[in-house]
Coordinates of C-alpha atoms and ligand atoms in Angstrom, one line a residue:
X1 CA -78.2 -7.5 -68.3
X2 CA -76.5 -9.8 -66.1
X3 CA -73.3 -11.6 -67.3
X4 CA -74.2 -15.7 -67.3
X5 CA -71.2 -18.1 -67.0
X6 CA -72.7 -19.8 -70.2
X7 CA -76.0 -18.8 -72.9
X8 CA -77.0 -22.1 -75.0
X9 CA -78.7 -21.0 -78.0
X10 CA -81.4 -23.8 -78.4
X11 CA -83.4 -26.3 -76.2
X12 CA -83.4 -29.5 -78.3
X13 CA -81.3 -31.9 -77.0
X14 CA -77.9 -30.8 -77.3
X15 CA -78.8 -27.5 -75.6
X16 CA -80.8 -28.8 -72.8
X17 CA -78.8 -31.3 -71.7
X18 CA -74.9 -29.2 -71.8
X19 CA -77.4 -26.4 -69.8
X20 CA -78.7 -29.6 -67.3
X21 CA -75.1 -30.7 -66.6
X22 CA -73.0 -27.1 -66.5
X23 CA -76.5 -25.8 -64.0
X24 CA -76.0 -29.1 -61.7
X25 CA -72.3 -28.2 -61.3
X26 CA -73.4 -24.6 -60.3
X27 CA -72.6 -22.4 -63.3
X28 CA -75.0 -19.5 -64.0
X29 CA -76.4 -20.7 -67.4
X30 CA -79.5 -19.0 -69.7
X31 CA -80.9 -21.5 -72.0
X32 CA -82.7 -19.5 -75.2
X33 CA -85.5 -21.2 -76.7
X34 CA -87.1 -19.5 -79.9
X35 CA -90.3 -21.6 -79.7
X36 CA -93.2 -21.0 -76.9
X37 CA -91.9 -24.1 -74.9
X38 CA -88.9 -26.5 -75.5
X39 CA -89.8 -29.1 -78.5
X40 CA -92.6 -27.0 -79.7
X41 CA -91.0 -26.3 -83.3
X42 CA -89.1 -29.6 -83.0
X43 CA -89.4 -32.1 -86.1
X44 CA -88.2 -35.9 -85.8
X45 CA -88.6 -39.4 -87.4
X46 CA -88.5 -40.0 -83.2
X47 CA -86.8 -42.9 -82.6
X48 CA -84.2 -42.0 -80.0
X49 CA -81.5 -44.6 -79.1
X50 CA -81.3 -44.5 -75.4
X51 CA -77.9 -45.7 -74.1
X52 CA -76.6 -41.9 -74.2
X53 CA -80.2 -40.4 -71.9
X54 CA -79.6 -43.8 -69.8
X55 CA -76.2 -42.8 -68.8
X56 CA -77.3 -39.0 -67.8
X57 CA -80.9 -40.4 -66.7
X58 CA -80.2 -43.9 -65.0
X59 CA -83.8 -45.2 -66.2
X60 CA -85.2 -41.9 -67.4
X61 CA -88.0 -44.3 -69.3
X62 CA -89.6 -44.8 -65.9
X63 CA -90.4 -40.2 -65.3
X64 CA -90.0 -39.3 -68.8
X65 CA -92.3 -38.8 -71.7
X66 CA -91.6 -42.0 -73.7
X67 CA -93.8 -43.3 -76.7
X68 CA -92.9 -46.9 -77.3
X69 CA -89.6 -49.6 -77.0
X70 CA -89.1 -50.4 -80.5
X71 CA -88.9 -53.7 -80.2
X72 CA -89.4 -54.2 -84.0
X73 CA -87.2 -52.9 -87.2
X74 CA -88.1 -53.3 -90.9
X75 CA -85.9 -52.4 -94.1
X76 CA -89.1 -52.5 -97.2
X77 CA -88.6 -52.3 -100.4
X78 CA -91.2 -50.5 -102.2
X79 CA -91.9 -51.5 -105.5
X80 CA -95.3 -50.1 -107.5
X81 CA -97.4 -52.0 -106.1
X82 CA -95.6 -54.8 -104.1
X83 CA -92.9 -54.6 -101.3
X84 CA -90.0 -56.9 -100.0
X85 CA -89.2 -56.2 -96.2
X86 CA -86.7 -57.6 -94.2
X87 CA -88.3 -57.7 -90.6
X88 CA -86.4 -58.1 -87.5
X89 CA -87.9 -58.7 -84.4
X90 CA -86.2 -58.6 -80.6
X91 CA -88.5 -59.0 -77.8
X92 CA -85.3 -58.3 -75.5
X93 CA -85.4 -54.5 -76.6
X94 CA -88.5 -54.2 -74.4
X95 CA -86.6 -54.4 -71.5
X96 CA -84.0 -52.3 -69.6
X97 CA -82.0 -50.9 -70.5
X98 CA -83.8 -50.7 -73.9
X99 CA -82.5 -49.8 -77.3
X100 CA -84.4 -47.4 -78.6
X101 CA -87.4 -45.5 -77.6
X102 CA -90.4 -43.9 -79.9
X103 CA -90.7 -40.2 -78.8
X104 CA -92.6 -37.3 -79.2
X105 CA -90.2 -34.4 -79.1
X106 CA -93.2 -32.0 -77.9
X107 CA -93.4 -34.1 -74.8
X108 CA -89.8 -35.2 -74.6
X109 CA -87.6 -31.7 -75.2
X110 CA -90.2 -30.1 -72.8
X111 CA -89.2 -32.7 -70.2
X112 CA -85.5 -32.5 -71.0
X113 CA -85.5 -28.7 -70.3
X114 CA -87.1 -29.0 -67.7
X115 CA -84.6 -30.9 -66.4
X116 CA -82.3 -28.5 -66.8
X117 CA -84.3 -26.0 -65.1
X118 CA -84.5 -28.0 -62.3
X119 CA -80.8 -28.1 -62.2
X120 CA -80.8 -24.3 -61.8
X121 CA -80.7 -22.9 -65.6
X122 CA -82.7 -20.2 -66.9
X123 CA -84.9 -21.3 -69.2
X124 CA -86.3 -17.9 -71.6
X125 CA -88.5 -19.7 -74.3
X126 CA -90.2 -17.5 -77.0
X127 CA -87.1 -15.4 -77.7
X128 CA -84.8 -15.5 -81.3
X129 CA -81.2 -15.3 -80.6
X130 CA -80.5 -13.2 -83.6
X131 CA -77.1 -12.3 -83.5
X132 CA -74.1 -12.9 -81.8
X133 CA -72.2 -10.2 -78.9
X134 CA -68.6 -10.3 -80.2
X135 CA -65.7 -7.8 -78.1
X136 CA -62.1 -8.2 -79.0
X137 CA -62.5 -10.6 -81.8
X138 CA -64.2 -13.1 -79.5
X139 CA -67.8 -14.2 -79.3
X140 CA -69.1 -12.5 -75.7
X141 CA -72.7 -13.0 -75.8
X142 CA -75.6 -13.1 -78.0
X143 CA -78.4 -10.6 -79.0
X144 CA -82.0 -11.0 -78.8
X145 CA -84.0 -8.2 -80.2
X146 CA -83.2 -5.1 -78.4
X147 CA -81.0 -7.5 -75.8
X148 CA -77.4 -8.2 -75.4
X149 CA -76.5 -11.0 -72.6
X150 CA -72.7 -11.3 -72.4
X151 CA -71.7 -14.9 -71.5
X152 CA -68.3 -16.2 -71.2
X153 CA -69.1 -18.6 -73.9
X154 CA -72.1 -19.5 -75.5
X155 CA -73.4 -23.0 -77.0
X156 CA -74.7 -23.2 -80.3
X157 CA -77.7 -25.5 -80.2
X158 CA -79.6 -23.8 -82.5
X159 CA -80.2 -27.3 -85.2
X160 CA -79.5 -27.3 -88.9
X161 CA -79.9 -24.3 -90.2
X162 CA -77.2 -22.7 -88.1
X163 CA -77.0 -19.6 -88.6
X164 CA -75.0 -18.6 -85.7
X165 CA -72.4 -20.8 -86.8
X166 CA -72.3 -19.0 -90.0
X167 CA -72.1 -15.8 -88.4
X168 CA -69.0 -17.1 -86.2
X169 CA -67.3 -17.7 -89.2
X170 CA -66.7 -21.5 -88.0
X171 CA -68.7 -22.9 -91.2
X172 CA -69.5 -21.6 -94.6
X173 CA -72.3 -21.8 -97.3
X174 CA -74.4 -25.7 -97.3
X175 CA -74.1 -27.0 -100.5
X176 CA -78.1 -27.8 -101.5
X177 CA -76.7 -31.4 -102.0
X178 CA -75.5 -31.6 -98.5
X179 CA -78.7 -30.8 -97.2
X180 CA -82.1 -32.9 -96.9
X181 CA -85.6 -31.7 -96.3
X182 CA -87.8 -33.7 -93.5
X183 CA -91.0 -34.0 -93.8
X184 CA -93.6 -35.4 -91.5
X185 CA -96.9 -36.2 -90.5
X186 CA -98.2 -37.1 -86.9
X187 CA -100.9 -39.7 -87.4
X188 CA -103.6 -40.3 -84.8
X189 CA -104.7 -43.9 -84.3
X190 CA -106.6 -45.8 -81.2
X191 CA -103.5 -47.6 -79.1
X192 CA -105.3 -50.4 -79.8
X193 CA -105.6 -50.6 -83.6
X194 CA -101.6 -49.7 -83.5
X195 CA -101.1 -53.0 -81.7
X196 CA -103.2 -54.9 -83.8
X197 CA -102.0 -53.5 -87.0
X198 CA -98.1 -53.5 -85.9
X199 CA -98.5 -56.9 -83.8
X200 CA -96.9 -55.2 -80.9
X201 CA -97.7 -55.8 -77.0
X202 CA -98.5 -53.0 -75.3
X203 CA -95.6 -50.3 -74.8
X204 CA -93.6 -52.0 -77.5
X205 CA -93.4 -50.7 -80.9
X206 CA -92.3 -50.9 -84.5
X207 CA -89.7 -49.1 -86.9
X208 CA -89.9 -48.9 -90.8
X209 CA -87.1 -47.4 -92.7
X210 CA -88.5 -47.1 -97.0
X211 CA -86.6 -47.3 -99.9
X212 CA -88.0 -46.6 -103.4
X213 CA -91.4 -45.3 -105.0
X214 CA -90.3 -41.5 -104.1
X215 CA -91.8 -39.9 -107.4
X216 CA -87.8 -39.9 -108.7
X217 CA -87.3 -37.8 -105.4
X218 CA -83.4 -39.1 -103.9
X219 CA -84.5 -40.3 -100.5
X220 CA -86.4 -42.7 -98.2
X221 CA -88.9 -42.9 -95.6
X222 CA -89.7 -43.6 -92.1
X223 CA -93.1 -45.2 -89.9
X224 CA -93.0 -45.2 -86.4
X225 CA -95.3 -46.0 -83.8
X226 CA -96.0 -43.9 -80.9
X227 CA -98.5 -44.7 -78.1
X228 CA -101.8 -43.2 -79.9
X229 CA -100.0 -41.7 -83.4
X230 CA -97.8 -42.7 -86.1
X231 CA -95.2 -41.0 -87.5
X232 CA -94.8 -40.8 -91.4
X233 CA -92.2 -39.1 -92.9
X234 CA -89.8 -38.5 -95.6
X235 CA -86.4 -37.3 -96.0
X236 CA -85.6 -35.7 -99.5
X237 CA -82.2 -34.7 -100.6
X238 CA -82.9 -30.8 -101.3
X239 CA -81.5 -30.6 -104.7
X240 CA -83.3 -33.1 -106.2
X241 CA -86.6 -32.2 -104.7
X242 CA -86.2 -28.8 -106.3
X243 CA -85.7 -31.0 -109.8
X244 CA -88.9 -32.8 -109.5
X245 CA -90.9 -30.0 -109.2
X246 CA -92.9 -31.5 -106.5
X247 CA -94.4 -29.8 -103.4
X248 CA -92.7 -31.3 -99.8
X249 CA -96.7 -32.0 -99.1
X250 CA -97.2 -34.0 -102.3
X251 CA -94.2 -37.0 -101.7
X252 CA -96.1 -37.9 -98.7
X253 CA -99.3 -37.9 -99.8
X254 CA -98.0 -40.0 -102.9
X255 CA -96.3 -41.9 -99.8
X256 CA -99.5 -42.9 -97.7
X257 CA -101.0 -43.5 -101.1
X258 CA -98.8 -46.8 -101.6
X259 CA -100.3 -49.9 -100.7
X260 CA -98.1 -50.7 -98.4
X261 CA -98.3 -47.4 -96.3
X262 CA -102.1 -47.1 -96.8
X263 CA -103.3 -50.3 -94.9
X264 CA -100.9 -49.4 -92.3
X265 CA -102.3 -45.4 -91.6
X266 CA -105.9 -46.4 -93.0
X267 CA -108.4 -44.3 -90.8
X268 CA -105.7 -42.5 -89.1
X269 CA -106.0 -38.3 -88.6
X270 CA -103.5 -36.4 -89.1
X271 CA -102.8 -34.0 -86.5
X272 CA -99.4 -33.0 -87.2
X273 CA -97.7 -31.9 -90.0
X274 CA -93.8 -30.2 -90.1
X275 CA -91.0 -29.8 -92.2
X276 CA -87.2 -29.1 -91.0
X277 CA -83.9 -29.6 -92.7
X278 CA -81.9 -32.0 -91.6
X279 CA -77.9 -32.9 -92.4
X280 CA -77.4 -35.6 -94.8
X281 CA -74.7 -36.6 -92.4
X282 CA -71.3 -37.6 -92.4
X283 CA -68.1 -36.9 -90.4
X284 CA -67.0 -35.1 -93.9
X285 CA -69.4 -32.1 -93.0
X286 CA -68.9 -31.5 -89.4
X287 CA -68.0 -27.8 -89.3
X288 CA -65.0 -26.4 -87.2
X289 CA -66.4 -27.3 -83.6
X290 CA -65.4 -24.1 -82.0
X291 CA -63.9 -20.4 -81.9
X292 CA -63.2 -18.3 -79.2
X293 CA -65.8 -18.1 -76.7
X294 CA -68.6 -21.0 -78.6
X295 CA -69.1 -24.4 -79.3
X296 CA -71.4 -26.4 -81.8
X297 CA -73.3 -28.9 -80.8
X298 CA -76.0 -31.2 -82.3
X299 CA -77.2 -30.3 -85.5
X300 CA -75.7 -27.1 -85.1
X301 CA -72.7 -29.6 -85.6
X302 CA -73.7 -31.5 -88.8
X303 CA -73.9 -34.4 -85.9
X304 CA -75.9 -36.7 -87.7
X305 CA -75.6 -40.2 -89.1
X306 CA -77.5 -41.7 -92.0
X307 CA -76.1 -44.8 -92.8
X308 CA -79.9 -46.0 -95.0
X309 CA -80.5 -48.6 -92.5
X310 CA -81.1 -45.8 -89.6
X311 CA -81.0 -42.0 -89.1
X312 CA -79.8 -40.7 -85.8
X313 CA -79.0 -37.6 -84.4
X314 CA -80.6 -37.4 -81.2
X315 CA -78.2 -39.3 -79.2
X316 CA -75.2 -37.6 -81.3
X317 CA -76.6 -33.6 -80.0
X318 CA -77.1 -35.5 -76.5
X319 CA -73.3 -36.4 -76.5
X320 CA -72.6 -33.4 -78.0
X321 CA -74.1 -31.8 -75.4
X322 CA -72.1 -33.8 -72.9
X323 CA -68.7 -33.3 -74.3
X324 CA -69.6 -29.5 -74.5
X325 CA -70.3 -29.7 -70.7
X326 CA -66.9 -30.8 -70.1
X327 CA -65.1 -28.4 -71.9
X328 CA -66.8 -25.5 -70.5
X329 CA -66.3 -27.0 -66.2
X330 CA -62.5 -27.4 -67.7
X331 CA -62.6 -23.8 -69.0
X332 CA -64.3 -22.4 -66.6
X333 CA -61.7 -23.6 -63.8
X334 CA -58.8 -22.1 -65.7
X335 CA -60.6 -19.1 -66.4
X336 CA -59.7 -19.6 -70.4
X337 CA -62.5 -19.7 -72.7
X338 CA -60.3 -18.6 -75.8
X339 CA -60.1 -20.8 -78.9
X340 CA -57.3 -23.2 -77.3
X341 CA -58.7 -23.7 -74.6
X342 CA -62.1 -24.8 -76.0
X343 CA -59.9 -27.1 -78.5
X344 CA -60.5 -29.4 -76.1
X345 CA -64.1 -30.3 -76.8
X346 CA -62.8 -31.6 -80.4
X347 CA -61.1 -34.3 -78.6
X348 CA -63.7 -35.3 -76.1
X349 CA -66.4 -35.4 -78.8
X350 CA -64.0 -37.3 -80.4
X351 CA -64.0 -39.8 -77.9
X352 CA -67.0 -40.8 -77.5
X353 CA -68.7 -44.1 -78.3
X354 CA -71.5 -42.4 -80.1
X355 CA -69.3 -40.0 -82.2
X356 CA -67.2 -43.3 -83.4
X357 CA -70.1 -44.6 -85.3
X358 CA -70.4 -41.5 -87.3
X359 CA -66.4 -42.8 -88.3
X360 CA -67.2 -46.6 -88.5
X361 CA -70.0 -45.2 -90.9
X362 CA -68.5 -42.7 -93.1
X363 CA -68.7 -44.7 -96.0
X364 CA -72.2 -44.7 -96.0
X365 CA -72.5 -41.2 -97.6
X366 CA -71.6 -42.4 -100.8
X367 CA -74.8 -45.2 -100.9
X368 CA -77.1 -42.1 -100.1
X369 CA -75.9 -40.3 -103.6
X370 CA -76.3 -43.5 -105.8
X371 CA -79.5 -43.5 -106.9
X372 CA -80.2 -47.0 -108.1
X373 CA -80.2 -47.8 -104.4
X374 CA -83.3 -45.7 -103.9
X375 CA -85.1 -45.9 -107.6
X376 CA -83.8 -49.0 -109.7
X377 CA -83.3 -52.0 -106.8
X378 CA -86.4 -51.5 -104.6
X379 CA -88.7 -51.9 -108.1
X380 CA -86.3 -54.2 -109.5
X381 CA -86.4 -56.5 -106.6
X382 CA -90.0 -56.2 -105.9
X383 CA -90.9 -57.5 -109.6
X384 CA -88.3 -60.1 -109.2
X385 CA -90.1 -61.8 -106.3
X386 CA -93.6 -61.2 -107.8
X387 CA -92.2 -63.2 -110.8
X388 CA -91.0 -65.7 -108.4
X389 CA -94.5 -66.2 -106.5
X390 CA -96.3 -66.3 -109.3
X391 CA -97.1 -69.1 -111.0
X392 CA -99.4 -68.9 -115.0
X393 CA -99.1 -70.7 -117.8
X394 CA -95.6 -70.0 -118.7
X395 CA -92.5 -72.1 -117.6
X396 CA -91.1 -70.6 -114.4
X397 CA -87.4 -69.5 -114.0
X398 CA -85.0 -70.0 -111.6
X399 CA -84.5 -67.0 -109.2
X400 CA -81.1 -65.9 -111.2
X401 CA -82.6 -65.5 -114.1
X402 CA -85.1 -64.0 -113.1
X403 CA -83.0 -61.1 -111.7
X404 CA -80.8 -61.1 -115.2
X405 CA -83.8 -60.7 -116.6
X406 CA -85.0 -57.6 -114.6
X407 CA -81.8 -55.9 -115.1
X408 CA -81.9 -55.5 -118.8
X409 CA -81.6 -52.4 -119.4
X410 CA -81.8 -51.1 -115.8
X411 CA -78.2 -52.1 -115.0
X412 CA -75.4 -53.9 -115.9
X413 CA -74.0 -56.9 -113.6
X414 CA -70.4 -54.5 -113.2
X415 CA -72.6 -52.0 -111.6
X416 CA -74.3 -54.1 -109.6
X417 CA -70.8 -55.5 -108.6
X418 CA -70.0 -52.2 -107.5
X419 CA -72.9 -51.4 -105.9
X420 CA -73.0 -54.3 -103.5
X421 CA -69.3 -53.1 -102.9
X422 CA -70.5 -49.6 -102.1
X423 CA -72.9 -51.6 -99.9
X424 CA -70.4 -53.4 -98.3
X425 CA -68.6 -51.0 -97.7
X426 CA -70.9 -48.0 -96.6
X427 CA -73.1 -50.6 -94.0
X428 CA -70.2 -52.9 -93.2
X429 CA -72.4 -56.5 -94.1
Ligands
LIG1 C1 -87.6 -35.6 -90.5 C2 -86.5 -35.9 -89.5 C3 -86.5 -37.1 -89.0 C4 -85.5 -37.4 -88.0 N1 -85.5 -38.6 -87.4 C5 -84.6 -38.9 -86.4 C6 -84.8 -40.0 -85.6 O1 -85.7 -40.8 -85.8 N2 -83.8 -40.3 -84.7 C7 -82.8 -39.4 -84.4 O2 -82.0 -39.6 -83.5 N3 -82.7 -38.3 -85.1 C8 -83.6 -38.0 -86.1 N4 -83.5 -36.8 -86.8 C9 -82.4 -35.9 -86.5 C10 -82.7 -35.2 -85.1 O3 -84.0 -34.6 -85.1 C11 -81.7 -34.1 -84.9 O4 -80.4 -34.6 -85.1 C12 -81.8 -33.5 -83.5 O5 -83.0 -33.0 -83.3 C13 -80.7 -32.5 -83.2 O6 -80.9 -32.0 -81.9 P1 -80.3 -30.5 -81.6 O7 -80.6 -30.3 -80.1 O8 -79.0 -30.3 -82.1 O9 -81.2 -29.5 -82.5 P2 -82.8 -29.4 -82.6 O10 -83.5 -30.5 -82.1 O11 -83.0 -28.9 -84.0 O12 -83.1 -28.2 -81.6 C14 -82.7 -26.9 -81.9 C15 -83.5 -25.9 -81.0 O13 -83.0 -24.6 -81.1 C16 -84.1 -23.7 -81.2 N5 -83.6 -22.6 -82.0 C17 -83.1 -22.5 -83.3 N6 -82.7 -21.3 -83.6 C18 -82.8 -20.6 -82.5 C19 -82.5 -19.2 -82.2 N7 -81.9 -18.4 -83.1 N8 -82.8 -18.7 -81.0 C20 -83.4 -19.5 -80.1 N9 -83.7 -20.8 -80.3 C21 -83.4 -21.3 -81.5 C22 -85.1 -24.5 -82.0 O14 -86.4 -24.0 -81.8 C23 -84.9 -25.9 -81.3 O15 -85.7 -26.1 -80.2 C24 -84.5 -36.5 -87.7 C25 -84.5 -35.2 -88.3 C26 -85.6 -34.9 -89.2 C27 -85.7 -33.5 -89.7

């Protein structure tokens, strides 16, 4: 088999877009993809913040396969049978150079590889990298089945799971704590009825992130609208989904059961339904970045950011995928694609405005492993305002008390104390 200048393992994201830019600069590159096409096995919420595509893709919105321009984001509180939701709405975000983008990652990875293509890659979907080529000590290739491609370096691309990685030695065992399940549901609705239901123009859309009524499951939800589908979903922290004993299947149905779900996906078909682990995120579990002769990138990475209020990792694997680039041209012109002289990448990762936010949010971890945040507040809050818009025969309360009242029991005002610090701390309000 020929020798490639570079094999990325993977064509989500991160993969396709390090193959587009090292193709365009003329390197011989092979981009492996195990599913039939690019974005065929892919599962995400889909809400893809666009600066990062903007800057490789001046206007990509105009050729490629967007959904919606979230133009609309909603934090809801669900209690039992009530919710609280804090809406914000920017009618700016539907224009350029847009904030964030519903996709379909079917539609979109497909496009994004073939981008790369275009460039000049090799695209070889339908094939399992199952193991990596290693001569000298140093990672020289992969192996597919009977196949072994030698490649100056490869790019890890290959998502969570990560096996590669493991296999290089550059991370170790996932603690199940670490680790969240995502599970979701593609929901078919007339473009119409979205608008109507979502009070969107058309082309804009809307963005729900849930917290609470997760059958004692630690995580939250996410709705967003697509052109002609919704997507449901939920992310469970793996651990405790093993506790409760519940099938992945079963939190969402419990999910669309809620009143505030069901009048949103009411007469809707389902016509997707998928299931991937996904990082709970945080610059504390990024792996080592590289070894002689690879680089991780994406998920592959632990590049993810979960900070409750969003959950992003698309535009993380796309700079990934850009700072790999780099490294690699560097390499490649010094002829040194050891260790040091991939060390590099570290750095330019490092660097850029999207990796930062994983820093300026790295005290967010710590809200996602307090439960009260997910189980206690959202009900607790919830009954407080129904007790505050109702009116019987009963003296009312003032809001205060009202709360003091809900937290017998539940939890004590020094918790609370230090769980708005955790807030403030972990969100930065
Ligand atoms: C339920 C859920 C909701 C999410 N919501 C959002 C969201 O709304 N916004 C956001 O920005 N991020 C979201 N994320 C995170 C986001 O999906 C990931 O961070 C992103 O997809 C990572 O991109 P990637 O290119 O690194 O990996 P992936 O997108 O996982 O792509 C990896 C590719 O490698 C291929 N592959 C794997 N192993 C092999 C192998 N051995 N050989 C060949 N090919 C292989 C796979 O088929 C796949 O195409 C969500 C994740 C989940 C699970």
């Amino acid at each position: 088999m020929d020798k490639f200048d570079v094999v990325v393992v993977g064509a989500g994201p991160a993969g396709s877009i390090a193959a587009y830019l090292l193709a365009k600069e003329g390197l011989q590159v092979l981009l492996v993809e195990r599913g039939t096409f690019p974005g065929s096995k892919n599962v995400s919420g889909g809400l893809l913040y666009s600066r990062i595509v903007n800057e490789i893709f001046p206007n990509f919105w105009e050729e490629a396969p967007v959904e919606r321009a979230i133009t609309a984001h909603s934090i809801v509180f669900l209690g039992e049978d009530s919710a609280l939701a804090l809406h914000y709405t920017d009618t700016g975000a539907a224009n350029s150079p847009y904030n964030a983008f519903s996709v379909l990652r079917a539609k979109f990875d497909r496009w994004l590889a073939e981008k790369a293509e275009q460039a000049g890659a090799t695209l070889i979907p339908g094939i399992t990298v199952d193991g990596l080529l290693v001569e000298k000590g140093r990672i020289a290739g992969i192996k597919a089945g009977p196949d072994e491609i030698p490649a100056d370096v490869v790019i890890d691309a290959e998502g969570a799971k990560s096996l590669l990685a493991k296999e290089a030695g550059l991370r170790g065992d996932f603690n199940p704590k670490d680790v969240s399940l995502g599970l979701k549901e593609v929901i078919e609705l007339p473009e119409a009825t979205i608008n109507e239901r979502f009070n969107c123009s058309p082309g804009e859309g809307a963005a729900f992130t849930m917290v609470g009524q997760s059958s004692g499951v630690e995580g939250g939800g996410f709705l967003y609208t697509n052109k002609t589908t919704l997507s449901l979903g939920f992310v469970a922290k793996i651990s405790s989904l093993k506790d409760s004993q519940l099938k992945a299947h079963e939190i969402i149905e419990e999910y669309k059961s809620h009143p505030f779900i069901s009048r949103l996906v009411q007469g809707g078909e389902v016509v997707e339904y998928s299931a991937q682990t996904v990082h709970r995120g945080g610059v504390h579990l990024i792996p080592q970045l590289y070894g002689d002769g690879i680089l991780l990138v994406g998920s592959a990475a632990g590049l993810v950011l979960n900070n409750v209020l969003t959950l992003r990792g698309m535009d993380l694997a796309i700079a990934s995928g850009v700072a790999a680039a780099k490294t690699v041209l560097a390499a490649k012109e010094k002829g040194d694609f050891s260790r040091a002289a991939l060390s590099a990448y570290e750095k330019t990762l490092k660097e850029n405005v999207v990796y930062r936010d994983l820093e300026t949010f790295k005290q967010a971890y710590p809200l996602l492993e307090n439960k009260r945040l997910f189980e206690t507040y959202p009900d607790m809050l919830c009954s407080t305002m129904k007790e505050l818009f109702s009116v019987d025969t009963t003296p009312r309360k003032k809001a205060f008390g009202v709360l003091r009242e809900k937290m017998k029991g539940q939890v004590s005002m020094i918790e609370m104390a230090k769980d708005l610090v955790q807030v403030a701390r972990g969100i930065g309000v």
